[in-house]
Every structure is written in structure tokens, then in C-alpha cells.
Short mmCIF file of C-alpha atoms in Angstrom, two decimals:
data_model
loop_
_atom_site.label_atom_id
_atom_site.label_comp_id
_atom_site.label_asym_id
_atom_site.label_seq_id
_atom_site.Cartn_x
_atom_site.Cartn_y
_atom_site.Cartn_z
CA MET A 884 -14.82 45.61 10.71
CA ARG A 885 -11.24 45.27 11.09
CA LEU A 886 -11.02 47.18 13.56
CA ILE A 887 -13.45 45.82 15.75
CA THR A 888 -12.07 42.63 15.39
CA ALA A 889 -8.37 44.02 15.83
CA VAL A 890 -9.09 46.59 19.05
CA LEU A 891 -11.67 42.56 20.48
CA LEU A 892 -8.45 40.93 20.04
CA THR A 893 -6.39 43.10 21.54
CA ALA A 894 -8.26 43.78 24.43
CA THR A 895 -9.24 39.79 25.37
CA VAL A 896 -5.27 39.46 25.34
CA PHE A 897 -4.50 42.15 27.59
CA THR A 898 -7.48 41.11 29.95
CA THR A 899 -6.06 37.97 30.01
CA GLN A 900 -2.48 39.34 30.81
CA TYR A 901 -3.87 41.09 33.74
CA ALA A 902 -6.65 38.14 34.77
CA VAL A 903 -2.59 35.97 34.89
CA ALA A 904 -1.24 38.63 36.93
CA GLN A 905 -3.54 39.06 39.37
CA ASP A 906 -3.72 35.61 40.03
CA ASN A 907 -0.07 36.05 40.67
CA LYS A 908 -0.33 38.81 42.74
CA LYS A 909 -3.04 36.74 45.02
CA ASP A 910 -1.14 33.84 45.90
CA LYS A 911 2.71 35.96 45.92
CA LYS A 912 2.33 35.53 49.51
CA GLU A 913 1.71 31.97 49.68
CA GLN A 914 4.28 32.00 47.14
CA THR A 915 6.84 33.59 49.24
CA SER A 916 6.79 30.53 52.34
CA LYS A 917 5.69 28.54 49.48
CA ASP A 918 8.67 28.94 47.32
CA GLY A 919 10.62 28.31 50.22
CA ASP A 920 9.08 24.88 50.95
CA ASP A 921 9.38 24.47 47.45
CA LEU A 922 13.23 25.08 47.44
CA MET A 923 13.31 22.83 50.57
CA GLU A 924 11.63 19.75 48.56
CA MET A 925 13.89 20.49 46.13
CA LEU A 926 16.90 19.97 48.09
CA ASP A 927 15.37 16.95 49.82
CA ASP A 928 14.19 15.25 47.11
CA ASP A 929 17.13 15.17 44.87
CA ALA A 930 19.52 14.46 48.22
CA PRO A 931 21.71 11.65 47.55
CA ALA A 932 21.35 8.89 50.20
CA LYS A 933 24.80 9.50 52.28
CA LYS A 934 24.89 6.98 54.91
CA SER A 935 25.82 8.54 58.23
CA TYR A 936 27.76 6.47 60.60
CA THR A 937 26.77 6.37 64.25
CA THR A 938 29.59 8.27 65.89
CA ALA A 939 30.63 8.08 70.02
CA THR A 940 29.59 4.66 71.40
CA PHE A 941 32.34 4.71 74.11
CA LYS A 942 34.12 7.78 75.39
CA THR A 943 37.68 6.51 74.41
CA SER A 944 39.10 3.47 72.87
CA ARG A 945 39.04 0.88 76.07
CA LEU A 946 35.61 0.36 77.88
CA VAL A 947 37.33 -0.31 81.64
CA ASN A 948 40.13 -2.85 81.72
CA GLY A 949 39.82 -3.86 77.95
CA HIS A 950 39.48 -2.61 74.05
CA SER A 951 36.12 -0.74 73.01
CA ILE A 952 35.13 -0.60 69.27
CA GLU A 953 36.41 2.99 69.19
CA ASN A 954 39.73 3.79 67.54
CA THR A 955 41.67 6.63 68.00
CA ALA A 956 41.12 9.26 65.17
CA LYS A 957 43.86 9.45 61.71
CA GLY A 958 46.32 11.93 63.30
CA VAL A 959 45.91 11.48 66.60
CA LEU A 960 48.37 10.35 69.88
CA ASP A 961 45.94 9.43 72.82
CA PHE A 962 49.21 9.02 75.63
CA LYS A 963 47.96 6.59 78.03
CA VAL A 964 48.69 5.97 81.85
CA SER A 965 47.06 3.23 84.08
CA HIS A 966 47.54 1.83 87.28
CA ARG A 967 46.22 -1.10 89.19
CA PHE A 968 46.35 -0.65 93.00
CA GLY A 969 46.40 -3.42 95.71
CA GLU A 970 43.68 -4.88 97.01
CA VAL A 971 41.61 -2.53 98.97
CA ARG A 972 40.52 -4.23 101.95
CA ASP A 973 43.95 -4.11 103.03
CA GLY A 974 43.18 -1.39 104.78
CA LEU A 975 44.35 2.52 106.12
CA TYR A 976 47.95 0.41 106.21
CA SER A 977 48.47 0.48 102.55
CA PHE A 978 46.24 3.53 101.86
CA PHE A 979 43.42 1.09 100.63
CA GLY A 980 46.14 -0.53 98.09
CA LEU A 981 47.30 2.18 97.05
CA ASP A 982 50.78 1.74 98.20
CA GLY A 983 51.47 -1.49 95.69
CA ALA A 984 50.51 -1.11 91.89
CA ASN A 985 50.91 -2.15 88.71
CA THR A 986 51.19 0.38 86.42
CA LEU A 987 51.21 1.09 82.55
CA ILE A 988 52.23 4.23 80.20
CA GLY A 989 51.06 3.23 76.50
CA PHE A 990 51.03 5.65 72.92
CA ASP A 991 48.18 5.03 70.78
CA TYR A 992 48.16 6.29 66.95
CA GLY A 993 45.48 6.42 64.47
CA ILE A 994 46.86 5.63 61.30
CA THR A 995 43.71 6.37 59.50
CA ASP A 996 40.10 6.36 60.98
CA ASN A 997 39.68 2.52 60.31
CA ILE A 998 43.03 1.62 61.38
CA MET A 999 45.43 2.22 64.74
CA ILE A 1000 48.21 1.21 66.46
CA GLY A 1001 49.76 0.85 70.06
CA ILE A 1002 52.96 0.44 72.59
CA SER A 1003 53.03 0.02 75.91
CA ARG A 1004 55.16 -0.74 78.51
CA SER A 1005 53.60 -2.34 82.09
CA THR A 1006 55.21 -3.20 84.80
CA TYR A 1007 53.65 -6.52 85.49
CA GLN A 1008 56.12 -8.88 84.54
CA LYS A 1009 57.99 -5.73 83.00
CA GLU A 1010 55.93 -6.21 79.60
CA TYR A 1011 55.72 -4.60 76.15
CA GLU A 1012 53.01 -4.73 74.04
CA GLY A 1013 52.38 -4.15 70.30
CA PHE A 1014 48.91 -3.66 68.98
CA THR A 1015 46.47 -2.94 66.31
CA LYS A 1016 43.19 -2.34 65.94
CA VAL A 1017 40.79 -2.34 63.05
CA LYS A 1018 37.74 -1.10 62.09
CA ILE A 1019 35.55 -3.95 59.90
CA LEU A 1020 32.46 -2.43 60.07
CA ARG A 1021 30.47 0.45 61.66
CA GLN A 1022 27.43 1.21 62.64
CA ALA A 1023 25.40 3.41 60.22
CA ASP A 1024 21.91 5.39 61.44
CA ARG A 1025 19.57 4.53 59.13
CA ASN A 1026 19.71 2.14 56.56
CA GLY A 1027 22.99 0.20 57.09
CA SER A 1028 24.98 -1.94 59.59
CA PRO A 1029 22.82 -2.49 63.30
CA LEU A 1030 26.70 -2.82 65.01
CA SER A 1031 29.82 -1.72 64.56
CA LEU A 1032 32.59 -5.01 64.09
CA SER A 1033 36.36 -4.89 65.33
CA TYR A 1034 39.13 -6.58 65.83
CA MET A 1035 42.11 -5.89 68.39
CA GLY A 1036 45.07 -8.46 67.65
CA ALA A 1037 48.41 -7.98 70.13
CA ILE A 1038 51.59 -8.90 70.89
CA SER A 1039 53.50 -8.76 73.88
CA MET A 1040 56.73 -9.84 75.46
CA GLN A 1041 57.61 -10.09 79.26
CA THR A 1042 61.06 -8.83 79.95
CA MET A 1043 62.18 -10.79 83.35
CA THR A 1044 65.36 -12.20 84.36
CA ALA A 1045 65.43 -16.07 82.69
CA PRO A 1046 65.00 -18.64 85.21
CA VAL A 1047 67.76 -20.66 86.52
CA LEU A 1048 66.79 -23.95 85.21
CA PRO A 1049 68.93 -27.49 85.46
CA ALA A 1050 71.86 -28.29 83.51
CA GLY A 1051 70.72 -29.01 79.52
CA GLN A 1052 67.37 -27.06 79.56
CA GLU A 1053 67.57 -23.65 77.70
CA TYR A 1054 65.16 -20.44 78.59
CA TYR A 1055 63.53 -20.54 75.37
CA PHE A 1056 62.63 -16.74 73.77
CA SER A 1057 59.73 -17.11 72.77
CA ASN A 1058 58.76 -18.76 76.39
CA ARG A 1059 58.35 -14.92 76.92
CA LEU A 1060 55.45 -13.93 74.43
CA TYR A 1061 52.09 -14.09 74.21
CA TYR A 1062 49.34 -13.81 71.33
CA VAL A 1063 46.08 -12.47 71.86
CA ASN A 1064 43.14 -11.99 68.94
CA GLN A 1065 39.83 -10.38 69.29
CA LEU A 1066 36.80 -9.53 67.94
CA LEU A 1067 34.74 -6.09 69.72
CA LEU A 1068 30.94 -6.00 68.44
CA ALA A 1069 28.97 -3.28 69.79
CA ARG A 1070 25.69 -1.25 69.08
CA LYS A 1071 25.18 1.94 70.36
CA PHE A 1072 21.20 1.84 71.26
CA ASN A 1073 20.88 5.50 71.78
CA GLN A 1074 22.90 8.29 73.17
CA TRP A 1075 22.62 6.59 76.75
CA ILE A 1076 23.74 2.81 75.76
CA SER A 1077 26.28 1.16 74.39
CA VAL A 1078 26.38 -2.73 74.70
CA GLN A 1079 29.47 -4.97 73.64
CA LEU A 1080 30.72 -8.08 72.98
CA MET A 1081 34.06 -9.76 73.22
CA PRO A 1082 34.83 -13.36 71.90
CA THR A 1083 38.44 -13.59 72.82
CA HIS A 1084 41.50 -15.78 72.16
CA ILE A 1085 44.54 -16.28 74.08
CA HIS A 1086 47.74 -18.31 72.86
CA TYR A 1087 50.58 -18.79 75.73
CA ASN A 1088 53.35 -20.27 74.80
CA LEU A 1089 54.20 -21.23 78.13
CA VAL A 1090 52.16 -22.83 80.40
CA PRO A 1091 53.01 -23.56 84.03
CA THR A 1092 51.69 -27.30 83.94
CA THR A 1093 51.60 -29.99 80.32
CA ALA A 1094 47.53 -30.71 81.75
CA GLU A 1095 46.94 -26.75 81.08
CA PRO A 1096 45.63 -25.42 77.76
CA ASN A 1097 48.25 -23.22 75.27
CA ASP A 1098 45.10 -21.19 74.26
CA VAL A 1099 42.88 -19.52 76.06
CA ILE A 1100 39.19 -19.21 74.83
CA ALA A 1101 36.87 -15.80 76.54
CA MET A 1102 33.97 -14.92 76.04
CA GLY A 1103 33.38 -10.59 76.88
CA VAL A 1104 30.59 -8.78 77.65
CA GLY A 1105 30.58 -5.28 78.76
CA GLY A 1106 28.69 -1.89 78.02
CA ARG A 1107 28.32 1.63 79.41
CA VAL A 1108 25.29 3.94 80.71
CA LYS A 1109 25.63 7.69 80.40
CA LEU A 1110 24.83 9.67 83.55
CA SER A 1111 25.66 12.95 81.76
CA ASN A 1112 27.02 14.05 78.89
CA ARG A 1113 30.76 13.56 80.28
CA VAL A 1114 30.19 11.26 82.84
CA SER A 1115 29.28 7.40 81.85
CA PHE A 1116 29.69 3.81 84.22
CA ASN A 1117 30.86 0.75 82.66
CA ALA A 1118 30.93 -2.48 83.49
CA GLU A 1119 32.75 -5.47 81.96
CA TYR A 1120 33.22 -8.74 82.47
CA TYR A 1121 35.32 -11.51 80.59
CA TYR A 1122 33.81 -15.60 80.55
CA ARG A 1123 36.71 -18.10 80.37
CA PHE A 1124 35.81 -21.50 78.39
CA THR A 1125 39.28 -22.62 78.69
CA LYS A 1126 40.89 -21.57 81.49
CA LEU A 1127 44.48 -21.85 83.15
CA ASN A 1128 44.44 -22.83 87.09
CA GLY A 1129 44.36 -21.05 89.92
CA TYR A 1130 42.87 -17.71 87.96
CA PHE A 1131 39.69 -16.08 88.37
CA ASN A 1132 36.90 -14.58 85.50
CA SER A 1133 37.38 -10.30 85.21
CA LEU A 1134 34.85 -8.27 86.74
CA SER A 1135 34.94 -4.73 86.07
CA LEU A 1136 33.02 -1.75 87.45
CA GLY A 1137 34.18 1.76 86.72
CA PHE A 1138 32.87 5.37 85.48
CA ASP A 1139 34.56 7.42 82.62
CA ILE A 1140 34.53 10.89 83.24
CA GLU A 1141 35.74 13.05 80.37
CA THR A 1142 37.11 16.64 80.38
CA GLY A 1143 38.49 19.18 77.37
CA GLY A 1144 41.56 16.88 76.30
CA HIS A 1145 41.92 14.09 79.14
CA VAL A 1146 39.30 10.86 79.34
CA PHE A 1147 39.73 10.09 83.24
CA GLN A 1148 38.10 5.94 83.14
CA LEU A 1149 38.33 4.56 87.07
CA MET A 1150 37.44 1.52 88.45
CA PHE A 1151 37.56 -1.43 90.54
CA THR A 1152 38.30 -4.93 89.28
CA ASN A 1153 39.56 -7.95 90.16
CA ALA A 1154 42.33 -7.85 88.00
CA THR A 1155 45.85 -6.80 89.00
CA ALA A 1156 47.38 -6.75 85.79
CA ILE A 1157 46.83 -4.07 82.37
CA THR A 1158 47.69 -6.62 79.28
CA GLU A 1159 44.82 -8.64 77.99
CA ARG A 1160 46.94 -11.66 77.96
CA ALA A 1161 46.92 -10.78 81.86
CA PHE A 1162 43.73 -9.48 82.86
CA ILE A 1163 41.46 -11.81 81.24
CA GLY A 1164 43.52 -15.51 81.41
CA GLN A 1165 45.43 -14.49 84.74
CA SER A 1166 43.46 -12.32 87.28
CA ASN A 1167 44.19 -13.86 90.93
CA SER A 1168 41.39 -11.87 93.12
CA ASP A 1169 38.42 -13.04 93.13
CA TRP A 1170 35.22 -10.53 93.55
CA ALA A 1171 33.46 -13.72 96.02
CA ASN A 1172 36.69 -13.59 98.30
CA GLY A 1173 36.54 -9.47 98.64
CA GLY A 1174 39.74 -8.89 96.26
CA ILE A 1175 39.18 -5.21 94.92
CA HIS A 1176 41.51 -3.29 93.09
CA PHE A 1177 40.78 0.27 92.86
CA GLY A 1178 42.56 1.46 89.07
CA PHE A 1179 42.80 3.81 87.07
CA ASN A 1180 43.09 5.10 83.28
CA ILE A 1181 44.10 8.56 81.57
CA SER A 1182 43.28 9.18 78.06
CA ARG A 1183 45.09 12.46 76.85
CA VAL A 1184 44.60 13.23 73.41
CA PHE A 1185 47.16 15.17 70.97
CA THR A 1186 46.31 16.38 66.70
CA ILE A 1187 49.91 15.06 65.39
CA VAL A 1188 48.13 15.52 61.69
CA LYS A 1189 45.83 17.98 60.84
CA PRO A 1190 42.65 17.05 59.01
CA LYS A 1191 42.76 17.32 55.42
CA GLU A 1192 40.62 21.24 55.27
CA PHE A 1193 42.87 22.44 57.88
CA ARG A 1194 46.11 21.56 56.28
CA THR A 1195 46.86 24.84 53.33
CA GLY A 1196 48.72 27.31 55.38
CA GLY A 1197 46.49 28.66 57.90
CA LYS A 1198 42.99 29.81 58.10
CA LYS A 1199 42.04 30.86 54.71
CA TRP A 1200 38.16 31.87 56.06
CA MET B 1211 -4.51 40.61 10.28
CA LYS B 1212 -2.39 37.73 10.83
CA LYS B 1213 0.57 40.14 11.08
CA PHE B 1214 -1.31 41.30 14.43
CA ILE B 1215 -2.22 38.17 15.93
CA ILE B 1216 1.34 37.27 15.70
CA THR B 1217 2.82 40.49 17.15
CA MET B 1218 0.16 40.00 20.07
CA LEU B 1219 1.07 36.29 20.45
CA ILE B 1220 4.51 37.26 20.64
CA VAL B 1221 3.96 40.56 23.29
CA CYS B 1222 1.89 37.70 25.24
CA GLY B 1223 5.07 35.42 25.64
CA PHE B 1224 7.25 38.01 26.84
CA ALA B 1225 4.96 39.57 29.39
CA ASN B 1226 5.57 36.23 31.69
CA THR B 1227 8.49 36.81 34.45
CA TYR B 1228 11.47 35.33 33.98
CA ALA B 1229 11.55 32.64 37.09
CA GLN B 1230 15.17 30.57 37.70
CA LYS B 1231 16.28 28.24 40.15
CA TYR B 1232 19.51 27.82 40.74
CA MET B 1233 21.23 25.17 43.74
CA THR B 1234 24.38 23.67 45.04
CA ARG B 1235 25.37 20.67 47.26
CA THR B 1236 28.76 22.32 48.02
CA GLY B 1237 28.60 24.97 49.65
CA LYS B 1238 30.97 26.08 52.24
CA VAL B 1239 29.88 27.50 55.63
CA SER B 1240 32.10 27.84 58.51
CA PHE B 1241 32.01 29.43 61.73
CA HIS B 1242 34.52 30.63 64.59
CA ALA B 1243 33.14 30.45 68.23
CA GLY B 1244 36.57 30.67 69.83
CA THR B 1245 38.04 33.59 72.20
CA SER B 1246 41.81 34.11 73.19
CA MET B 1247 41.46 31.16 75.63
CA GLU B 1248 40.55 28.40 72.73
CA ASP B 1249 40.81 28.18 69.24
CA ILE B 1250 37.70 26.48 67.80
CA ASP B 1251 36.93 26.68 63.77
CA ALA B 1252 35.00 24.11 61.94
CA VAL B 1253 33.93 24.35 58.40
CA SER B 1254 31.86 22.49 55.87
CA ASN B 1255 31.89 21.81 52.40
CA GLU B 1256 28.37 19.69 52.37
CA ALA B 1257 25.71 23.10 52.67
CA ALA B 1258 22.69 23.01 50.16
CA CYS B 1259 21.62 25.60 49.04
CA ALA B 1260 18.71 26.45 46.67
CA LEU B 1261 17.26 29.95 45.74
CA ASP B 1262 14.58 30.97 43.13
CA SER B 1263 15.20 34.51 41.37
CA LYS B 1264 11.28 35.24 40.46
CA GLU B 1265 10.44 35.45 44.57
CA GLY B 1266 13.77 35.77 46.01
CA ALA B 1267 13.46 32.51 48.02
CA VAL B 1268 16.66 31.27 49.39
CA VAL B 1269 16.95 27.80 51.43
CA PHE B 1270 19.63 26.15 53.32
CA GLN B 1271 20.41 23.17 54.57
CA ILE B 1272 23.72 21.56 56.30
CA PRO B 1273 24.51 18.27 57.76
CA ILE B 1274 25.65 19.21 61.32
CA LYS B 1275 28.61 16.55 61.06
CA SER B 1276 29.58 17.79 58.23
CA PHE B 1277 31.59 20.59 59.90
CA LYS B 1278 35.22 19.05 60.16
CA PHE B 1279 37.25 20.72 63.02
CA ARG B 1280 40.94 20.91 63.38
CA ARG B 1281 41.31 18.13 66.49
CA ALA B 1282 38.70 15.24 66.15
CA LEU B 1283 38.06 14.88 69.66
CA MET B 1284 36.64 19.11 69.55
CA GLU B 1285 34.34 17.30 66.66
CA GLU B 1286 33.29 14.55 68.52
CA HIS B 1287 32.66 17.26 72.13
CA PHE B 1288 30.39 19.50 69.10
CA ASN B 1289 28.02 16.56 68.03
CA GLU B 1290 27.96 14.71 71.51
CA ASN B 1291 27.30 17.15 74.30
CA TYR B 1292 26.66 20.48 72.39
CA MET B 1293 24.75 20.22 68.97
CA GLU B 1294 23.21 16.66 69.99
CA SER B 1295 23.90 15.80 66.13
CA ASP B 1296 22.41 12.35 66.76
CA LYS B 1297 18.83 14.23 67.77
CA TYR B 1298 18.91 17.36 65.16
CA SER B 1299 20.72 16.52 62.53
CA LYS B 1300 20.74 19.28 60.28
CA ALA B 1301 20.68 23.21 60.55
CA GLU B 1302 18.28 24.99 58.12
CA TYR B 1303 17.39 29.05 56.90
CA LYS B 1304 14.42 29.24 55.06
CA GLY B 1305 14.29 33.16 54.01
CA LYS B 1306 13.28 35.69 50.99
CA VAL B 1307 16.14 38.35 49.68
CA THR B 1308 14.11 41.65 50.48
CA ASP B 1309 15.11 43.40 47.59
CA VAL B 1310 16.00 40.61 44.47
CA SER B 1311 14.29 43.21 42.09
CA GLY B 1312 17.84 45.01 42.40
CA VAL B 1313 19.63 41.75 41.20
CA SER B 1314 20.40 41.54 37.79
CA PHE B 1315 19.97 37.74 37.01
CA GLY B 1316 21.02 37.66 33.37
CA LYS B 1317 23.53 40.54 33.83
CA ASP B 1318 27.32 39.41 35.45
CA GLY B 1319 28.01 41.52 38.81
CA THR B 1320 28.18 41.80 42.33
CA TYR B 1321 25.01 43.10 43.82
CA ASN B 1322 24.88 43.92 47.63
CA VAL B 1323 21.03 42.54 49.57
CA THR B 1324 19.61 41.28 52.52
CA THR B 1325 17.17 38.23 53.76
CA SER B 1326 14.80 37.43 56.33
CA GLY B 1327 14.02 34.20 57.26
CA LYS B 1328 13.83 32.22 59.91
CA LEU B 1329 16.97 30.26 61.14
CA THR B 1330 16.55 26.41 62.38
CA ILE B 1331 19.70 25.28 65.19
CA HIS B 1332 19.41 22.69 67.57
CA ASN B 1333 15.62 22.65 66.80
CA VAL B 1334 15.33 26.15 67.64
CA THR B 1335 13.60 28.36 65.21
CA ARG B 1336 14.83 32.14 65.43
CA ASP B 1337 13.86 35.07 63.18
CA VAL B 1338 17.03 36.40 61.42
CA THR B 1339 18.18 39.15 59.41
CA VAL B 1340 21.30 38.60 56.77
CA PRO B 1341 22.53 40.90 54.71
CA GLY B 1342 25.45 39.60 52.17
CA THR B 1343 26.32 39.85 48.46
CA ILE B 1344 25.02 37.54 45.30
CA THR B 1345 27.45 37.34 42.57
CA VAL B 1346 26.61 36.69 39.29
CA LYS B 1347 28.32 35.23 36.68
CA GLY B 1348 27.64 33.76 33.76
CA ASN B 1349 24.57 30.72 34.82
CA ASP B 1350 26.41 30.90 38.19
CA ILE B 1351 25.57 33.01 41.58
CA THR B 1352 28.24 33.11 44.57
CA VAL B 1353 26.05 33.33 47.83
CA ALA B 1354 27.66 34.89 50.49
CA ALA B 1355 26.76 36.40 54.01
CA LYS B 1356 28.93 36.93 57.04
CA PHE B 1357 26.63 37.29 60.33
CA LYS B 1358 26.67 36.34 64.10
CA VAL B 1359 24.29 34.11 66.38
CA LYS B 1360 24.21 33.20 69.82
CA PRO B 1361 24.55 29.89 70.96
CA ALA B 1362 22.18 30.66 74.29
CA ASP B 1363 19.65 31.78 71.85
CA TYR B 1364 19.18 28.02 70.18
CA GLY B 1365 19.51 26.27 73.25
CA ILE B 1366 22.92 24.97 72.97
CA GLU B 1367 24.37 24.27 76.72
CA ILE B 1368 27.90 25.30 77.39
CA PRO B 1369 28.82 24.06 80.86
CA SER B 1370 30.87 26.88 83.44
CA VAL B 1371 33.85 24.93 83.12
CA VAL B 1372 34.42 26.14 79.14
CA LYS B 1373 32.46 29.23 79.39
CA ASP B 1374 35.26 30.76 78.91
CA LYS B 1375 36.82 29.23 76.31
CA ILE B 1376 33.47 29.47 73.42
CA ALA B 1377 32.70 33.01 72.51
CA LYS B 1378 29.56 34.37 73.96
CA GLU B 1379 28.38 35.25 70.03
CA VAL B 1380 29.69 32.63 66.74
CA GLU B 1381 30.78 34.36 63.53
CA ILE B 1382 28.98 32.13 60.59
CA VAL B 1383 30.75 32.75 57.21
CA VAL B 1384 28.57 31.42 54.16
CA ASN B 1385 30.27 30.96 50.23
CA ALA B 1386 28.38 28.91 48.28
CA ILE B 1387 28.27 28.79 44.27
CA LEU B 1388 24.59 28.02 43.07
CA ALA B 1389 24.16 26.61 39.26
CA ALA B 1390 21.20 27.36 37.38
CA LYS B 1391 18.95 24.23 37.62
CA LYS B 1392 17.55 22.78 34.69
#
């Protein structure tokens, strides 16, 4: 009796094992892809909710004349050269305005990915400018901010020879100074279209008459439409709410052309000067009157400080 | 009789095969895509990898934006113009270690293996066979591999202006330390 029970028990146990093993073998084929799927699901389920920020809203840190919300990356130096020529309608004699040019040379540097500074010198009124641009909000790809917000602050100084004043009057140093505050608000709608708003405040220490305000408040609006991976069409308009007499709102239209290390910005504008205090508040050409100027910006980036992954003496991998 | 039943039950217990899942989210994947005209190297330390020791299934998932370059502008072009990372945010590999039975996951050591499966880059999926090694150390395993892919095979357009600067075959190096998942 014991022997029979033992044999039956053993048989049952091993049959069950065999049956289970067969089941395993049967869905072994399905299980291979299932395992892959299971593993992939495991990775997806556990994935930490990592925020991915929108990048490359614009191709460079300038929209056309003015700033875009893009900053120069950390450790990168951006060498800027800009020209704004004379009026195109001057014709062939002055080679469509190329004979007369206002130029600017500047260096922008990214201290961190969110803070950049820049210095420049332009020929218009022999102006030196220093600025900083700080990222406040960054647009996120999913569940985050729908907009990018930055602050741009600049101080500039014109260094022309002081005018001769009647006896007893002094030409103050502060007469030479200008202050610009801007908020830049942008959204990258898709890989082709980005739009930006630029509420701006400019303070002029010295204005021509007492009737004119010392503070110009303006609203800029602009954007870009990408025409291909490397070319985009950009537009920028600044409307002044408070104004200095005799000047016009600036409208600029241009193309960004990007090559390996350069971005070329070619433009038609009614602005003859390049710094914010000059082109926003003191543009004396008018599109309506045919006062159009050709101009360009060239930007060339150099990596000064390598990212930390690349810093430990040479390639390890 | 009792002894017999108990012995049989113990035997039953051992009849099931031992299966273990391993995982990491900080695997290192790097690639070299340069030529004599240009250095192009990038590294990501955010590759997620999982491996099942029973069936040998292995998967990789890498966010494209996690690749870091020496030059920020090169990183921007990689994402904007070549990989279109806003559209295709991850590269994936779903495969099987064909000779997983040769790996003793309970014993420390290095084992040469071959995996074959589907690699998806830039939304294009291709069958690939990748030789590599699995190194077992306690409860961790290190998965390492080196293989080449052609950008052209994955629909990555390289404009003629820069075609001499980007390698026709890109070398990918994988080194991930996976921990046993409880």
C-alpha cells in the first residue's frame, strides 16, 4: 500500500512539473518578445518625471536688431560683428548705402546656462555698452511653463567730445549714460514657429527738450519662421508708447543663416543704430518714406570652458 | 511517508528555474562620429537598461537630449537638425542575449555574449546583432558593448556641406552597471 501511494505521489508530482515546464516552453517564444516588452514597460513605469526644456527657440541671442530669449551657453564666447548701412534708395553711387555704415563689435559670454553678459563698442555716437541677460522661466516640453521669460538689462555710454557750453554751464558725465530694461517673453510653438514679446523701458539722462520724457516705454513684438533646418525668416517691431520727438518705430525684417560655427543675420530695417537705446528710441528713418537700410549681424561661437563631462584630461572612452 | 512527501515538496521547489531582473537608469553610452576634419564625440550618462537573466531579454532606452558634447552649438545642431529630438526623443534597443544560458549569474566572472534584436534610432527600426560582455560581480552585472551604425540607415540626413566632417559609420560604446531589482 505504501509503495503504491509513493509511486502515485511521485508520478503526480513529476507530471505536474512536466506540465508546468511544457507551459513554460509553449509561451517561451511569446515570452521572448513579451519579456522585452515587460522590461520596456518596467523602464517606462519607473521613469522619474524628468522635465525636458525647450531648446533652440531662436538660432542666436539676437532676434533681428534686439535680443531674443536665447542665452549664450555656459563657457561659450560669442563674437559679434554688426553693420547697419545707409539708405538703400541712395542708389548705385553710394552702392545702395554700403558707403556709410554704423558698426558694432562685441563679445557675449555665458557665465552659466542661465546668465550671460556682453560688452560692445559701436561707432554710432562712439558708444560702449555692457549688458546682462538672465533666464527667469524656461518653456518645458511637457507639464511645465508654456513660455520662456528672460530679463535683459543694459547700461551704455556715448563717448563723443563734450559740446562747448555757454560759460557757467557744465557738461555732466551722466549726460552720456543710457539705461535699458527689457523683459523677453517667448514661446516656441513648434519646430518652425517661435514668437516673442519685448516690453521695454529706456531711460535717457539727457533729452533735447524739457517737453520730452526721459523714459521711453515701448512694446516689441517679433518672431521667426524656419524655412529649412538652417535658414529662418525673422521679423521685429517696436512700438513706442512714450516717445522722443522726430523718431520712428523700428521695423526690421531679416533672414538667419546658420552654418557650422556661424550665424549670419541679414536684414532690412529703418534703424541705423544697433544698441537698444538707439534703435528703439532714436531711429530717424521711416519705412513709409522709403528709409530702408540693409544690415547684418555675424555671430561666431568659441568654447572657452569645456562642459564637465569633457574636462578630466582627454578622452577616457 | 512524511519524509518522502517533504523530500518531494523540496524537489518541486527547486524544479523552477531561477530568474532575476537587473536594471539601471545611469548607464553610459557614448559615440564617436568624427573624421580627420572634425572631432565629434558625445556621452550620455542617462541610459536606462534592463536585463532578464532567465530569458536573456535586454532593453535600452536613451533620451537623445541627454547626450553631451564638448561644444554647445554642436549639441544644439545634433538635436535640432540631425536627430530632431523634439519629434523623436528616445533611442531604443529591444533584444535578446542569444547565449544567455552560458552566463552564470550567480558566479562572478566575465562572459562573452551576443545579442540580437531591434534598434530604433530617429524613428527607424533595424535588426542588429551586437557582441558584448556581461561581467557578474555579486548582485551587479556590467553590460558592455562596442558596435557601429550608419547614420544613413536611420534616415539621418547629412547635408553635403558637412559630409566630410561626419563619419559614414558611427561607433557606439556602451558601458552600463545594472543592479538586481528586488
